[in-house]
Tab-separated table of N, CA and C in Angstrom:
chain	number	residue	atom	x	y	z
K	209	MET	N	9.198	-90.955	63.090
K	209	MET	CA	10.585	-91.540	62.403
K	209	MET	C	11.495	-90.332	62.236
K	210	LYS	N	11.119	-89.506	61.337
K	210	LYS	CA	11.471	-88.306	60.276
K	210	LYS	C	11.704	-87.615	61.378
K	211	LYS	N	11.159	-87.324	62.049
K	211	LYS	CA	11.050	-86.137	62.742
K	211	LYS	C	12.295	-86.193	64.305
K	212	ALA	N	11.934	-87.778	64.618
K	212	ALA	CA	13.101	-88.226	65.614
K	212	ALA	C	14.194	-88.032	65.087
K	213	MET	N	14.744	-88.632	63.835
K	213	MET	CA	15.904	-88.381	63.343
K	213	MET	C	16.658	-86.723	62.797
K	214	ILE	N	15.710	-86.265	62.729
K	214	ILE	CA	16.212	-84.769	62.170
K	214	ILE	C	16.348	-84.491	64.022
K	215	THR	N	15.727	-84.537	65.120
K	215	THR	CA	15.976	-83.821	66.194
K	215	THR	C	17.258	-84.334	66.210
K	216	PHE	N	17.474	-85.373	66.342
K	216	PHE	CA	19.097	-86.504	67.107
K	216	PHE	C	20.212	-85.572	66.091
K	217	VAL	N	19.502	-85.135	64.977
K	217	VAL	CA	20.579	-84.843	63.844
K	217	VAL	C	21.147	-83.411	64.851
K	218	ILE	N	19.853	-82.370	64.858
K	218	ILE	CA	20.020	-81.260	65.383
K	218	ILE	C	20.955	-81.387	66.654
K	219	LEU	N	20.366	-81.592	67.713
K	219	LEU	CA	21.113	-81.826	69.134
K	219	LEU	C	22.071	-82.456	68.962
K	220	PHE	N	22.756	-83.490	68.239
K	220	PHE	CA	24.239	-83.829	67.749
K	220	PHE	C	24.741	-82.584	67.672
K	221	LEU	N	24.281	-81.813	66.768
K	221	LEU	CA	24.981	-80.809	65.522
K	221	LEU	C	25.596	-79.836	66.849
K	222	ILE	N	24.655	-79.717	67.768
K	222	ILE	CA	24.528	-78.803	68.794
K	222	ILE	C	25.342	-79.179	69.754
K	223	SER	N	25.354	-80.515	70.015
K	223	SER	CA	26.370	-80.874	70.908
K	223	SER	C	28.066	-81.099	70.616
K	224	LEU	N	28.200	-81.075	69.096
K	224	LEU	CA	29.394	-81.116	68.698
K	224	LEU	C	30.158	-79.231	68.788
K	225	LEU	N	29.133	-78.228	68.279
K	225	LEU	CA	29.139	-77.089	68.787
K	225	LEU	C	29.719	-76.414	69.845
K	226	THR	N	29.054	-77.280	71.048
K	226	THR	CA	29.404	-76.588	72.299
K	226	THR	C	31.109	-77.509	72.503
K	227	THR	N	30.780	-78.617	72.111
K	227	THR	CA	32.054	-79.255	72.433
K	227	THR	C	33.555	-78.902	71.744
K	228	PHE	N	33.298	-78.081	70.861
K	228	PHE	CA	34.479	-77.212	69.902
K	228	PHE	C	34.702	-76.321	70.509
K	229	ILE	N	33.409	-75.241	71.132
K	229	ILE	CA	33.603	-73.923	71.533
K	229	ILE	C	34.287	-74.106	72.872
K	230	SER	N	34.307	-75.048	73.610
K	230	SER	CA	34.739	-75.269	74.989
K	230	SER	C	35.975	-75.856	74.938
K	231	PHE	N	36.273	-76.798	73.941
K	231	PHE	CA	37.869	-76.924	73.886
K	231	PHE	C	38.818	-75.783	73.225
K	232	ILE	N	38.132	-74.668	72.223
K	232	ILE	CA	38.806	-73.550	71.854
K	232	ILE	C	39.562	-73.090	73.291
K	233	VAL	N	37.601	-72.345	73.886
K	233	VAL	CA	38.453	-71.379	75.185
K	233	VAL	C	38.998	-72.268	76.495
K	234	CYS	N	38.515	-73.412	76.987
K	234	CYS	CA	39.739	-74.002	77.957
K	234	CYS	C	40.757	-74.435	77.422
K	235	GLY	N	41.157	-74.759	76.113
K	235	GLY	CA	42.102	-75.820	75.849
K	235	GLY	C	43.207	-74.877	76.242
K	236	GLY	N	42.914	-74.077	75.867
K	236	GLY	CA	44.003	-72.638	75.216
K	236	GLY	C	44.330	-71.978	76.905
K	237	GLU	N	43.616	-72.353	77.462
K	237	GLU	CA	43.878	-72.044	78.858
K	237	GLU	C	44.877	-72.896	79.682
K	238	LEU	N	44.243	-74.008	79.233
K	238	LEU	CA	44.977	-75.281	79.686
K	238	LEU	C	46.033	-75.794	79.109
K	239	ILE	N	46.848	-75.051	78.022
K	239	ILE	CA	48.052	-75.434	77.029
K	239	ILE	C	48.977	-74.273	77.863
K	240	LYS	N	48.040	-73.289	78.046
K	240	LYS	CA	49.171	-72.030	78.439
K	240	LYS	C	49.706	-72.458	79.566
K	241	THR	N	48.782	-72.921	80.631
K	241	THR	CA	49.207	-73.342	82.176
K	241	THR	C	50.321	-74.154	81.912
K	242	GLY	N	50.160	-75.447	81.204
K	242	GLY	CA	51.007	-76.775	81.290
K	242	GLY	C	52.144	-75.879	80.726
K	243	ILE	N	52.733	-75.015	79.761
K	243	ILE	CA	53.963	-74.157	79.041
K	243	ILE	C	54.579	-73.801	80.462
K	244	GLU	N	53.785	-72.917	81.212
K	244	GLU	CA	54.087	-72.061	82.243
K	244	GLU	C	54.789	-72.829	83.248
K	245	TYR	N	54.198	-74.122	83.613
K	245	TYR	CA	54.700	-75.228	84.363
K	245	TYR	C	55.834	-76.153	83.914
K	246	GLY	N	55.572	-76.158	82.411
K	246	GLY	CA	57.137	-77.046	82.301
K	246	GLY	C	58.312	-76.270	82.190
K	247	VAL	N	57.677	-74.851	82.272
K	247	VAL	CA	58.834	-73.863	81.910
K	247	VAL	C	59.655	-73.496	83.638
K	248	GLU	N	58.549	-73.786	84.238
K	248	GLU	CA	58.711	-73.783	85.751
K	248	GLU	C	59.572	-74.598	86.010
K	249	GLN	N	59.636	-76.034	85.863
K	249	GLN	CA	59.873	-77.313	86.265
K	249	GLN	C	61.661	-77.516	85.438
K	250	TYR	N	61.249	-76.851	84.381
K	250	TYR	CA	62.960	-76.635	83.704
K	250	TYR	C	63.890	-76.037	84.102
K	251	ARG	N	63.674	-75.114	84.968
K	251	ARG	CA	64.473	-74.252	85.510
K	251	ARG	C	64.794	-74.665	86.864
K	252	GLU	N	63.882	-75.274	87.736
K	252	GLU	CA	64.434	-75.706	88.765
K	252	GLU	C	65.246	-76.805	88.754
K	253	TYR	N	65.106	-77.604	87.650
K	253	TYR	CA	65.797	-78.361	87.211
K	253	TYR	C	67.059	-77.946	87.026
K	254	ARG	N	67.474	-77.358	85.673
K	254	ARG	CA	68.924	-76.603	85.607
K	254	ARG	C	69.563	-76.385	87.159
K	255	ALA	N	68.377	-75.282	88.052
K	255	ALA	CA	69.240	-74.779	89.095
K	255	ALA	C	69.834	-75.929	89.876
K	256	GLU	N	68.832	-77.119	89.848
K	256	GLU	CA	69.497	-78.035	91.264
K	256	GLU	C	70.852	-78.637	90.405
K	257	GLU	N	70.613	-79.029	88.874
K	257	GLU	CA	71.626	-79.061	88.178
K	257	GLU	C	73.240	-78.561	88.567
K	258	ASN	N	72.772	-77.129	88.377
K	258	ASN	CA	74.016	-76.562	88.880
K	258	ASN	C	74.868	-76.812	90.135
K	259	ARG	N	73.685	-76.724	91.140
K	259	ARG	CA	73.953	-76.857	92.388
K	259	ARG	C	74.616	-78.087	92.766
K	260	ASN	N	74.265	-78.861	91.773
K	260	ASN	CA	75.095	-80.565	92.323
K	260	ASN	C	76.256	-80.123	91.365
K	261	ASN	N	76.337	-79.448	90.430
K	261	ASN	CA	78.033	-79.914	90.089
K	261	ASN	C	78.945	-78.749	90.774
K	262	ILE	N	78.654	-77.604	91.647
K	262	ILE	CA	79.760	-77.083	92.927
K	262	ILE	C	79.991	-77.655	93.799
K	263	ASN	N	78.905	-78.514	94.204
K	263	ASN	CA	78.936	-79.751	95.181
K	263	ASN	C	80.035	-80.652	94.632
K	264	GLU	N	79.966	-80.894	93.834
K	264	GLU	CA	81.069	-82.215	92.963
K	264	GLU	C	82.450	-80.925	93.325
K	265	ILE	N	82.459	-80.258	92.889
K	265	ILE	CA	84.071	-79.120	92.371
K	265	ILE	C	84.150	-79.330	93.772
K	266	ILE	N	83.312	-78.876	94.749
K	266	ILE	CA	83.551	-79.035	96.787
K	266	ILE	C	84.481	-79.847	96.824
K	267	LYS	N	83.622	-81.105	96.628
K	267	LYS	CA	84.101	-82.770	97.264
K	267	LYS	C	85.783	-82.994	96.787
K	268	THR	N	85.748	-82.154	95.216
K	268	THR	CA	87.073	-83.169	94.139
K	268	THR	C	88.266	-82.006	95.072
K	269	THR	N	88.063	-80.694	95.450
K	269	THR	CA	89.253	-80.124	95.575
K	269	THR	C	89.337	-80.034	97.233
């Protein structure tokens, strides 16, 4: 029983370490991609908003 518990703890710690390393490596890339996508969407939103304002100005004159 003692050997099984030690084996379980060792495998659990290896699993935690692997998960932590994967999160650091892949998580950073996901965050970077998410920020780039968000900035792009915001720029498109602002451009569309400005285009709509120009159309409103044209309609009122």
